[in-house]
Coordinates of C-alpha atoms in Angstrom, one line a residue:
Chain A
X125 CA 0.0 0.0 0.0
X126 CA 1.9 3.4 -1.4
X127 CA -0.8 5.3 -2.2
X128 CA -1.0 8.8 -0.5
X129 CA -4.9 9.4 -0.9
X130 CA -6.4 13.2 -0.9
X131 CA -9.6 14.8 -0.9
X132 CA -10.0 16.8 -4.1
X133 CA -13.1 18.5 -4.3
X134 CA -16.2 18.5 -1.9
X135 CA -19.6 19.5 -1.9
X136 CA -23.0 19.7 0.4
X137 CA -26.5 20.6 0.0
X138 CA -27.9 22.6 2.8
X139 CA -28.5 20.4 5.9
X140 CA -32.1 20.9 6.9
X141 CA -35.6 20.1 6.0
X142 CA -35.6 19.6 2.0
X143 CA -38.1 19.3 -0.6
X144 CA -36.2 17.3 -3.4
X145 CA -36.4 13.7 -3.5
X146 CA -33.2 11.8 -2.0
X147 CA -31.7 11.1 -5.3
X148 CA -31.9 15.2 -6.2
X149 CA -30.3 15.8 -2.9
X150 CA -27.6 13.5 -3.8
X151 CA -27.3 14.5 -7.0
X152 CA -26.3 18.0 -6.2
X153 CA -24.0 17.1 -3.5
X154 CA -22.2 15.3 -6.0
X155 CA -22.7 17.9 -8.6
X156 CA -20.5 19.9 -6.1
X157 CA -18.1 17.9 -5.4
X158 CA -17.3 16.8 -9.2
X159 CA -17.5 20.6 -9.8
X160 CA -15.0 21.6 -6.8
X161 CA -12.2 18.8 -8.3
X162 CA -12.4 20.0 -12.0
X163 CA -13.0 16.3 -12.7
X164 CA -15.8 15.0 -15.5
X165 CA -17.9 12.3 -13.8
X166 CA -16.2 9.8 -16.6
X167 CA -13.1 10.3 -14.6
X168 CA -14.8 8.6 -11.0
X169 CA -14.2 4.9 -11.1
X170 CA -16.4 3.8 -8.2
X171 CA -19.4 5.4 -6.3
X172 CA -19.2 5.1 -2.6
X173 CA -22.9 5.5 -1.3
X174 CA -23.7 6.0 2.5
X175 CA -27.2 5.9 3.5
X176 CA -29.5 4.2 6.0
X177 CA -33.3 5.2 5.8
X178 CA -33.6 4.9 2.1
X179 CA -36.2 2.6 2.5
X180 CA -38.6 5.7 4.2
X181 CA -37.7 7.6 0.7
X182 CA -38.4 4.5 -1.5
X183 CA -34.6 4.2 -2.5
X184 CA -32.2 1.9 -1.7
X185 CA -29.8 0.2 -4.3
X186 CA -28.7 3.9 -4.4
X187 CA -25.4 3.6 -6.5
X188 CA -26.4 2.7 -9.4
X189 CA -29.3 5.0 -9.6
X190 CA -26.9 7.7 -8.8
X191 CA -24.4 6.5 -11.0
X192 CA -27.0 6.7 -14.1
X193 CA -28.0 10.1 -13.2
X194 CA -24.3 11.3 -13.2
X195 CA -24.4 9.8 -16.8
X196 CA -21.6 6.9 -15.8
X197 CA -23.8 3.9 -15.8
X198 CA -21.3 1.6 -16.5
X199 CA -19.2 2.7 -12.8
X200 CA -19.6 0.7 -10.4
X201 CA -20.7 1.6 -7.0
X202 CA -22.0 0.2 -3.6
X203 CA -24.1 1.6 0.0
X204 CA -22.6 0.9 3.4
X205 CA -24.9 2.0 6.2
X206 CA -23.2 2.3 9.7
X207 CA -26.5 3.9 11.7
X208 CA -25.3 7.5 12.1
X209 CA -21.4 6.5 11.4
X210 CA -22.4 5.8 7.7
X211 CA -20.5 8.4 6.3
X212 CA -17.1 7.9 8.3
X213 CA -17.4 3.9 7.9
X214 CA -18.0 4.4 3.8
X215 CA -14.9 7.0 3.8
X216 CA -13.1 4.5 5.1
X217 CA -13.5 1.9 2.6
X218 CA -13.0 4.2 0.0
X219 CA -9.4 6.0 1.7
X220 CA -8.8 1.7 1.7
X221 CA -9.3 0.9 -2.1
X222 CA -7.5 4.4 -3.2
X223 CA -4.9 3.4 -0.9
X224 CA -4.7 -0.3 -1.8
X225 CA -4.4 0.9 -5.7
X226 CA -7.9 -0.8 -6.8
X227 CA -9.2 3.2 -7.7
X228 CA -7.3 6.4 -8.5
X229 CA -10.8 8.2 -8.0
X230 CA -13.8 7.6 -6.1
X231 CA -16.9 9.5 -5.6
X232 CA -17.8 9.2 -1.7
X233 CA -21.5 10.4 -0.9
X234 CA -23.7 10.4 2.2
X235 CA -27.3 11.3 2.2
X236 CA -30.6 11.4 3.7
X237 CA -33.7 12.2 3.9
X238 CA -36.1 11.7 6.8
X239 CA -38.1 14.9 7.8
X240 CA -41.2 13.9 6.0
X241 CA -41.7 10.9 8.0
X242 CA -42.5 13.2 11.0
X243 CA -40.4 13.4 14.5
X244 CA -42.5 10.0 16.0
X245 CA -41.7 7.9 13.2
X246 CA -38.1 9.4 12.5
X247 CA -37.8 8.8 16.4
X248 CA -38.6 4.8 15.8
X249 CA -36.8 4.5 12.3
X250 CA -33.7 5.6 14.4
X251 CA -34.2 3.8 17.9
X252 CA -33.4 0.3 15.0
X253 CA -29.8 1.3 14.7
X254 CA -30.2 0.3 18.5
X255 CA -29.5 -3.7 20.0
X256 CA -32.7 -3.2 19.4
X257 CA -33.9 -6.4 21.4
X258 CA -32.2 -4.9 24.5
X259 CA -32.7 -1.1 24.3
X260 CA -35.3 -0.3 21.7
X261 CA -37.5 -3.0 22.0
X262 CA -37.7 -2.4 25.9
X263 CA -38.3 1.8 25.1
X264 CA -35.4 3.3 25.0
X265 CA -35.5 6.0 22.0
X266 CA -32.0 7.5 21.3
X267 CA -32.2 10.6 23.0
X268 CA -32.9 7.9 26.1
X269 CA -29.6 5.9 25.4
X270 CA -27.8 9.1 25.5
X271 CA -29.1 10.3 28.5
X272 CA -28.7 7.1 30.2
X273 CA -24.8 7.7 29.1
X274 CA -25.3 11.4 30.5
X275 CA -26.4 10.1 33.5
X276 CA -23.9 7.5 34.0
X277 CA -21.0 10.2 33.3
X278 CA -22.7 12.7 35.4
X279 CA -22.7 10.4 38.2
X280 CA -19.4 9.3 37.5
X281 CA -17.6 13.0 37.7
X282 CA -19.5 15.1 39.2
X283 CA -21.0 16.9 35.9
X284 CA -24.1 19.3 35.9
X285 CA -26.4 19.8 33.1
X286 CA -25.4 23.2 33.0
X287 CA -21.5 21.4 31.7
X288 CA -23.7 20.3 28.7
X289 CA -25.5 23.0 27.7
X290 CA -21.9 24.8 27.4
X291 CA -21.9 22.7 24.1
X292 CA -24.8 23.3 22.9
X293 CA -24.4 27.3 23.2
X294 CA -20.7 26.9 21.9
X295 CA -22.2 25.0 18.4
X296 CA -24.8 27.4 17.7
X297 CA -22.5 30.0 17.8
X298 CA -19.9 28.4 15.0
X299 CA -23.6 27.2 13.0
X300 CA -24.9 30.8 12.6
X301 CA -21.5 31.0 10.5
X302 CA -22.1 28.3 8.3
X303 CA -25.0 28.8 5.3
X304 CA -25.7 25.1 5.2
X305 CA -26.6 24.7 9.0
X306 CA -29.7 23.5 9.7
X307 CA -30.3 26.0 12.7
X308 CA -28.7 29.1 12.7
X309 CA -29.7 30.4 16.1
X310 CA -27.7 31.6 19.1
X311 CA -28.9 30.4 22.1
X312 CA -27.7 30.9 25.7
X313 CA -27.2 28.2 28.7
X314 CA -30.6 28.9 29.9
X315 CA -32.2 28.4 26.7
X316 CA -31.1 24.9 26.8
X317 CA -31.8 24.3 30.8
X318 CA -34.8 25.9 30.0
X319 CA -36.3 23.1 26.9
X320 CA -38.5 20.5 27.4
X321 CA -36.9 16.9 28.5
X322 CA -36.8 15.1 26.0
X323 CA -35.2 12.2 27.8
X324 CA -34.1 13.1 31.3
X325 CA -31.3 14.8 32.0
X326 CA -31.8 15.4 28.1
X327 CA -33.9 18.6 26.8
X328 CA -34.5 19.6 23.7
X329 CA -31.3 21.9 23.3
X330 CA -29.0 19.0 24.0
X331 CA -30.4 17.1 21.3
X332 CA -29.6 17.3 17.2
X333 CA -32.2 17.9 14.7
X334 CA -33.7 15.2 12.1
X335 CA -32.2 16.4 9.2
X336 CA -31.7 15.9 5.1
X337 CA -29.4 16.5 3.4
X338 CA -25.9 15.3 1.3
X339 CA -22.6 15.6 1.2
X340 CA -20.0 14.2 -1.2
X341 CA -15.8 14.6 -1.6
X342 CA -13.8 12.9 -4.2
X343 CA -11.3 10.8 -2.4
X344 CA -8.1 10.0 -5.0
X345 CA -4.4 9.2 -5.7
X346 CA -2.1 12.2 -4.9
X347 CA -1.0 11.4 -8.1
X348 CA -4.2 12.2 -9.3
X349 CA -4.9 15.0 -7.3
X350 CA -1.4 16.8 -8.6
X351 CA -2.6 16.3 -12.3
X352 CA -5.8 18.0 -11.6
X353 CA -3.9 21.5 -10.5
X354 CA -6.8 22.2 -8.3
X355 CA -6.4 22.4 -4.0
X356 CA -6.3 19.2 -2.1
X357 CA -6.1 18.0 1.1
X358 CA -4.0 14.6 2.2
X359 CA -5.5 12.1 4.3
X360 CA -2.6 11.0 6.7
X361 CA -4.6 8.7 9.1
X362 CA -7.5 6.7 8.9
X363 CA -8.8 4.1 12.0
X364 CA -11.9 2.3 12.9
X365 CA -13.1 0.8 16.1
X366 CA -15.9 -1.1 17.8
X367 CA -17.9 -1.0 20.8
X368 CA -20.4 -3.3 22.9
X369 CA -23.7 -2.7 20.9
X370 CA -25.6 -2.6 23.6
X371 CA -25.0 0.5 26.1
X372 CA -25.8 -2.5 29.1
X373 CA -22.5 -4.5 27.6
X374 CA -19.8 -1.8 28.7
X375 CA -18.2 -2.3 31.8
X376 CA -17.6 1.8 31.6
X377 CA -20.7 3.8 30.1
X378 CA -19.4 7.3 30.4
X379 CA -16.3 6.5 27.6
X380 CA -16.5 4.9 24.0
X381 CA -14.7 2.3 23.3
X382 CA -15.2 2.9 20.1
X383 CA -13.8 6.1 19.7
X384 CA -10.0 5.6 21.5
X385 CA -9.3 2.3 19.8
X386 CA -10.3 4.1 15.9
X387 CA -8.5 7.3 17.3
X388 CA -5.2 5.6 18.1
X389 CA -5.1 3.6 14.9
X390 CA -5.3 7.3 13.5
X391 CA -2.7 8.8 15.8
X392 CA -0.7 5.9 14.9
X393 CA -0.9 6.0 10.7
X394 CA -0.5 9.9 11.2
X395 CA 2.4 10.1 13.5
X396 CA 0.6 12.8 15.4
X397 CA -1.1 13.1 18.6
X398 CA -3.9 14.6 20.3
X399 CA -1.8 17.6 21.0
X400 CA -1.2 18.4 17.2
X401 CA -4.4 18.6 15.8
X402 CA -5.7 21.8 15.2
X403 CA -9.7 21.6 15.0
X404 CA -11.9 18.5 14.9
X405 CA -15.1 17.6 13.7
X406 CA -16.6 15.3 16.2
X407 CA -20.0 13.4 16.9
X408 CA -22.2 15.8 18.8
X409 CA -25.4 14.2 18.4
X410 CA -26.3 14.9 21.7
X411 CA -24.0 17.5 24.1
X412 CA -22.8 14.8 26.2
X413 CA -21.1 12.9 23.6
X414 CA -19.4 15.8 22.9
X415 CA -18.1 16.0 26.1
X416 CA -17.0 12.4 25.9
X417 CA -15.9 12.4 22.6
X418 CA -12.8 15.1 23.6
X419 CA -11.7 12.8 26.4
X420 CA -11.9 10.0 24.3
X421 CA -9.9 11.7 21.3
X422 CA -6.8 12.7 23.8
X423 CA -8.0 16.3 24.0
X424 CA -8.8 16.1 27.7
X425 CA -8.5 14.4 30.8
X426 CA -10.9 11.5 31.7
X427 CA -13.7 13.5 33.6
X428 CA -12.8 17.3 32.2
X429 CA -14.6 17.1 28.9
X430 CA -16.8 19.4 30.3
X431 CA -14.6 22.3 30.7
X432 CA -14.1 22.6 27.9
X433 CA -16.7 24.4 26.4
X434 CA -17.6 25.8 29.6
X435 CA -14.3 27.6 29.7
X436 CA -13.9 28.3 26.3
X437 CA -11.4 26.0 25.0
X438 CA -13.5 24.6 22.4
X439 CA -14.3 27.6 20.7
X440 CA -12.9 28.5 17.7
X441 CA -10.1 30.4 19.0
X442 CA -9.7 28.5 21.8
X443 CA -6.7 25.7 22.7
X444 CA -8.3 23.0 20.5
X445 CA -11.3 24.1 18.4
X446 CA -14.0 21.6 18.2
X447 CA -16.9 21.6 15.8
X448 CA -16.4 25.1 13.9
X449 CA -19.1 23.8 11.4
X450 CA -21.7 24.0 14.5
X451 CA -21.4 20.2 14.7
X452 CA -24.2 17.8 14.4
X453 CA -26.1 19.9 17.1
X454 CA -26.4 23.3 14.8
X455 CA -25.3 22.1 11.5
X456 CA -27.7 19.5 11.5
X457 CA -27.5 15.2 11.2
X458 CA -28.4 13.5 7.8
X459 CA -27.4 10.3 9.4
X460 CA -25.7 9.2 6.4
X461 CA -24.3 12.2 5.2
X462 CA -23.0 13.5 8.6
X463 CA -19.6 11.3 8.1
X464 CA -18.8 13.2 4.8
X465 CA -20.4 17.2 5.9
X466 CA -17.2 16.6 8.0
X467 CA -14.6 15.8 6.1
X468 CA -16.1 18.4 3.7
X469 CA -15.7 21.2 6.3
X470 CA -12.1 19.8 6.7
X471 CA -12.0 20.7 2.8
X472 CA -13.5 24.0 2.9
X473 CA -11.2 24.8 6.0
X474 CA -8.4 24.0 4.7
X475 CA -8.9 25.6 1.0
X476 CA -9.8 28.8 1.8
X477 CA -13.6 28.1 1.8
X478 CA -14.9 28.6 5.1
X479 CA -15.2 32.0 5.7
X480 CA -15.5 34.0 8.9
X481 CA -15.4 30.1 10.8
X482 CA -12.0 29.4 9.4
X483 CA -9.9 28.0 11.9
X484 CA -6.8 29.8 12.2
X485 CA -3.4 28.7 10.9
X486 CA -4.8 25.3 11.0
X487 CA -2.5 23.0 9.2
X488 CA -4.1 19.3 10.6
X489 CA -7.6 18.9 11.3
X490 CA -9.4 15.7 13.0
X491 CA -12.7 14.2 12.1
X492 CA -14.7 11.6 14.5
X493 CA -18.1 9.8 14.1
X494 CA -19.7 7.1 14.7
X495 CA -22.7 4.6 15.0
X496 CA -25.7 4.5 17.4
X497 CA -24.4 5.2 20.6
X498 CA -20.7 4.4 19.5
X499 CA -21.2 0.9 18.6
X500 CA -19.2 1.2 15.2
X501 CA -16.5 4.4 15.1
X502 CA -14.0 5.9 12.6
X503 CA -11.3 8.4 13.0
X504 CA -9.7 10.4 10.0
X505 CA -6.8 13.0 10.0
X506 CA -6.1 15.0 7.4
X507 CA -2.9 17.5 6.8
X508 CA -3.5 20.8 4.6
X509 CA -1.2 20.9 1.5
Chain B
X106 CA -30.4 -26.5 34.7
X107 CA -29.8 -29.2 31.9
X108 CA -28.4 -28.3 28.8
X109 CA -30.8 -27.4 26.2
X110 CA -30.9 -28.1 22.2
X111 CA -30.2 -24.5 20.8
X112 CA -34.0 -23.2 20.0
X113 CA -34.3 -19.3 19.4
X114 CA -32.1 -18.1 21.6
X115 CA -34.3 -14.8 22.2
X116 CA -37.3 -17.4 23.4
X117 CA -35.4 -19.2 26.0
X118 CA -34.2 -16.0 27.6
X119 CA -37.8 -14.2 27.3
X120 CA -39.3 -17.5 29.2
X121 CA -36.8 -16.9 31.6
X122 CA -37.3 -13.3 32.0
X123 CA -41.0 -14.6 32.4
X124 CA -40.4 -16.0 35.4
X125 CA -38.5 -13.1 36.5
X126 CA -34.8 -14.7 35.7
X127 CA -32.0 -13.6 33.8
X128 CA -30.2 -16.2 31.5
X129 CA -27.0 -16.6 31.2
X130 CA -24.7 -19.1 29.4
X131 CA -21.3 -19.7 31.3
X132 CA -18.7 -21.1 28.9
X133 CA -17.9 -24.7 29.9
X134 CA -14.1 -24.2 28.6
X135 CA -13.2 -20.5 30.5
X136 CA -16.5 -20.0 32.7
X137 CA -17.0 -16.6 31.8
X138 CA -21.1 -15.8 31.9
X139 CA -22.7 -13.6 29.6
X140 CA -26.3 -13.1 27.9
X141 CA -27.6 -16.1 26.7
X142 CA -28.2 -14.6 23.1
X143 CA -24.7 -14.6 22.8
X144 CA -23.9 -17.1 20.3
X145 CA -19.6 -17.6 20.7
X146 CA -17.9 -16.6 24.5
X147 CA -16.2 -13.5 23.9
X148 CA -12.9 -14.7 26.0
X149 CA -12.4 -18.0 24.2
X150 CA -14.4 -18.4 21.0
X151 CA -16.2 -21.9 22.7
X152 CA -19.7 -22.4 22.3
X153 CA -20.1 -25.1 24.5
X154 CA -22.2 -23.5 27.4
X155 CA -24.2 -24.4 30.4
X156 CA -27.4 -22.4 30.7
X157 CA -27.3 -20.4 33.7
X158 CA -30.8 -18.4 35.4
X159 CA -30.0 -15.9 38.0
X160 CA -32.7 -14.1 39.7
X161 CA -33.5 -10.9 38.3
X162 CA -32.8 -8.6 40.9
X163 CA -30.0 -6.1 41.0
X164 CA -29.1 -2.0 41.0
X165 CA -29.5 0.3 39.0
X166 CA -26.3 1.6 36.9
X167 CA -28.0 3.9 35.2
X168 CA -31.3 5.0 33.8
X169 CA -33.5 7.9 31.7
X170 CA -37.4 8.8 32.0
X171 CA -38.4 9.0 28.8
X172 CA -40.4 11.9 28.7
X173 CA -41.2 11.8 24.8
X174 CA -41.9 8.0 24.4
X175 CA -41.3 6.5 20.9
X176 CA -44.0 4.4 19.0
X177 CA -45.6 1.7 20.9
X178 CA -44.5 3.4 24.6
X179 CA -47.1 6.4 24.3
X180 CA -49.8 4.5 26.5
X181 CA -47.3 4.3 29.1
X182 CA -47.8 6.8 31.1
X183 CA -44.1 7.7 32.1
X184 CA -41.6 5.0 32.8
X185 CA -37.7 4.9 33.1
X186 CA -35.5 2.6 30.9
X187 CA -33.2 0.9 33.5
X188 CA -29.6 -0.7 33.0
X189 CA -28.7 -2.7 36.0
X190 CA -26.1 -4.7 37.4
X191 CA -27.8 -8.2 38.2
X192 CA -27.2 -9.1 41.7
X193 CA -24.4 -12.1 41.9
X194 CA -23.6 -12.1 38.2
X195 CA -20.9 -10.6 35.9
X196 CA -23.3 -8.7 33.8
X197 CA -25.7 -6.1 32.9
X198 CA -29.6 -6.0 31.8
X199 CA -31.7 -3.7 31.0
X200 CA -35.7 -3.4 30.5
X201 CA -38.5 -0.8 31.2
X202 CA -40.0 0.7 34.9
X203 CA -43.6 1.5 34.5
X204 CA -44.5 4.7 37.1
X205 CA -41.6 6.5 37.4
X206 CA -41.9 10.5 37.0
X207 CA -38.6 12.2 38.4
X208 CA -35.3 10.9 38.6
X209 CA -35.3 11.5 42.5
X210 CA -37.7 8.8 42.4
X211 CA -34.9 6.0 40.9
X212 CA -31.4 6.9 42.8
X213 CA -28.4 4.6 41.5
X214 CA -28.0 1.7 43.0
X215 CA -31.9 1.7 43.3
X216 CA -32.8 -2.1 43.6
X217 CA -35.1 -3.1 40.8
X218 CA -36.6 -6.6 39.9
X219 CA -37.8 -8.4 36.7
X220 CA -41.3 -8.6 37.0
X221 CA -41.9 -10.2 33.1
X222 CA -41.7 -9.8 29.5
X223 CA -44.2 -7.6 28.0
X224 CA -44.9 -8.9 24.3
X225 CA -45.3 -5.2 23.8
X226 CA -42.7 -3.6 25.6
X227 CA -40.3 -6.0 26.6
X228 CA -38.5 -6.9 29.5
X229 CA -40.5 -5.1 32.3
X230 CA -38.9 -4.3 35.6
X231 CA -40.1 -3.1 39.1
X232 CA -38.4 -0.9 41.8
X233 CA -38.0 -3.1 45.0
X234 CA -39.0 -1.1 48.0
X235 CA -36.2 -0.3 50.4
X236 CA -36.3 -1.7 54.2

């Protein structure tokens, strides 16, 4: 394996509620991203499709309907769904066959569309990407599984909910800077204490939003990427991990197993650590796993997540800037586009396309998502050329 | 308890939790327990295992009150979903308390019980009253 594999090119509907059918919002994702590389689509070799609710949109077999609408019917493609780590989990095998020499270009799209099924069925669709005998099945919806992590980690060190609406205030304010957020609206700690429970300790504030929306990069051979003459950005670490499915199964509920074991496979491949990356895009689906997710990552201590955003070092010119696309929580969570939006906010930071939420003199950025409640997990780094 | 012929695994351990049990299967070749829908031990790889019921009693690790119930939970009128540590065992459940409003009302380390398996809402679980 020689390959150096780059992103060349990204693009991203608007994350949100959206009228067009899932194959138009793919479609102009891709558009996008075929666009930003200065590629034809008869360049891309294979289509790498994540998705998971397809079925709610009457589509799944996605590819090659994608593929024929990008007039390349004869490319091959595939779907990988990975509940809400779809997008990180497909990016992965992608990064793997650029790197193992099978492609020199791939297409690598994410999408969904779920808003029309309504927040009660949405709610059900997603409590299945649950051990759904074990935590669905008995009631559990996923704002529950999260809180019942919140409340385990809460217990554990000593954290208030006021420690997780710090997050939630801290993503809203790097969304209102980003067009394609979902909600663009500050809001302040007492906002958040001040929502309905949605699933005690969790209100509404510390919850994401259902959201559509797609977003595609072209993952390719540096070699590839040189001959193109257009801005790129090097992928220099790439890990996955697993966790007990079911949130009963861990023997520690307020970390993610998950999450350290794809994160130092990452480290590893990069030859960096926690202490070199300069941003990250990490899975805020709910504030608390925000908090986690930083420990988890190497950015802090076991048990000072928290502080974090509450003192600022999280914000976008703080010690280690975390979410400056507003994160799942403002930016909004196509499950199966969520994966990519990040790398493609990697791509816009680093090319000059991010605009008053650049991250300063960033030169290597971190992106972290992952499945259900961390069941399935990937890690990528990426270096600014 | 005897062996048993493998039968759907998820039926065995709902008749258990019938009876208020957990099942278990300990691995004849290291011993380690776990859930008895697991189909290979995690420490070995064996699947030779000896069915194991403990009662279902134990504390609660952690919980939520679902305050916005997904489908088929809305004619509940508030309940809790419960992991606990089951009492004399190496492992974890977890099920649904019926009648429980505020988390003051379920501490950790409450004591809770398996009361059944609701066809609609699964394994079903009762606070046990303190002394």
């Amino acid at each position: 394996m020689t390959n150096s594999v780059c992103v060349l090119g990204a693009g991203s509907t608007k994350y949100g509620k959206l009228n067009e059918d899932i194959i138009e919002i793919a479609l102009n994702a891709a558009k996008g991203a075929i666009d930003s590389a200065g590629i034809t689509p008869k360049q891309i070799q294979s289509g790498y499709i994540s998705n998971v609710f397809g079925v709610a949109d009457k589509q799944v077999h996605m590819a090659p309907v994608l593929m024929s609408n990008l007039g390349i019917p004869e490319v091959p493609g595939l779907t990988i769904e990975s509940a809400c780590g779809s997008g990180s989990v497909m990016f992965r095998e992608a990064y793997a066959n650029v790197k193992a020499g099978f492609y020199d270009c791939i297409l690598a799209l994410g999408v969904e569309k779920v808003t029309h099924t309504g927040t009660a069925q949405s709610t059900t669709l997603f409590s299945y990407c649950s051990d759904f005998f074990y935590e669905g099945g008995n009631g559990a919806s996923f704002p529950g599984l999260f809180a019942s992590i919140a409340r385990a980690y809460m217990t554990k060190y000593k954290a208030t909910e006021e420690d997780l609406a710090h997050v939630a205030v801290k993503n809203h304010e790097n969304g209102i800077l980003n067009p394609k957020a979902h909600i663009r609206k500050r809001i302040t700690v007492d906002d958040v204490l001040n929502s309905p429970v949605v699933a005690s300790p969790l209100k509404v504030f510390d919850c994401c939003p259902f959201s559509d929306g797609a977003s595609a990069v072209i993952l390719c051979s540096e070699e590839f990427a040189k001959k193109s003459g257009k801005p790129y950005v090097k992928v220099i670490g790439s890990g996955r991990g697993a966790s007990p499915a079911a949130v009963q199964g861990r023997e520690d509920i307020a970390t993610i197993p998950s999450t350290v074991a794809a994160a130092k496979q990452a480290y590893d491949m990069a030859g960096v650590k926690p202490k070199d990356i300069d941003f990250a895009e990490v899975h805020d689906c709910f504030t608390i796993a925000e908090i986690i997710d930083v420990e988890d990552l190497g950015f802090f201590k076991k048990g000072t997540g928290a502080q974090g955003a509450r003192e600022g070092e999280t914000r976008r010119d703080g010690r280690i800037p975390i979410n400056p696309s507003g994160g799942l929580k403002s930016k909004g969570h196509p499950i199966g586009a969520t994966g990519i939006g990040q790398v493609v906010e990697v791509f816009e930071q680093f090319t000059g396309g991010a605009g008053d939420r650049t991250v300063k003199d960033a030169q290597i950025a971190l992106t972290h998502n992952f499945g259900a409640t961390g069941a399935s997990a990937a890690v990528h780094i990426f270096q600014k050329v | 308890m005897q062996d048993q012929p493998p039968t759907n695994t998820h039926t065995r351990f709902i008749e258990s939790a019938l009876n208020g049990k957990i099942l278990t299967n300990k691995c004849k070749n290291c011993g380690k327990i776990m859930l008895e829908t697991v189909y290979y031990c995690p420490a070995c790889s064996k699947t030779d295992f000896e069915l194991l019921e403990f009662n279902g009693i134990g504390n609660v690790v952690t919980h939520t009150i679902q305050a916005v119930a997904p489908e088929g939970f809305e004619d509940v009128d508030s309940y809790a979903w419960v992991v606990f540590q089951v009492d004399d065992a190496p492992i974890r459940a977890s099920g649904f308390l019926p009648g429980v409003r505020l988390p003051s009302e379920l501490p950790i380390g409450s004591k809770v019980k398996v009361t059944g398996y609701d066809k609609k809402h699964g394994l079903s679980l009762q606070k046990v009253p303190e002394h």
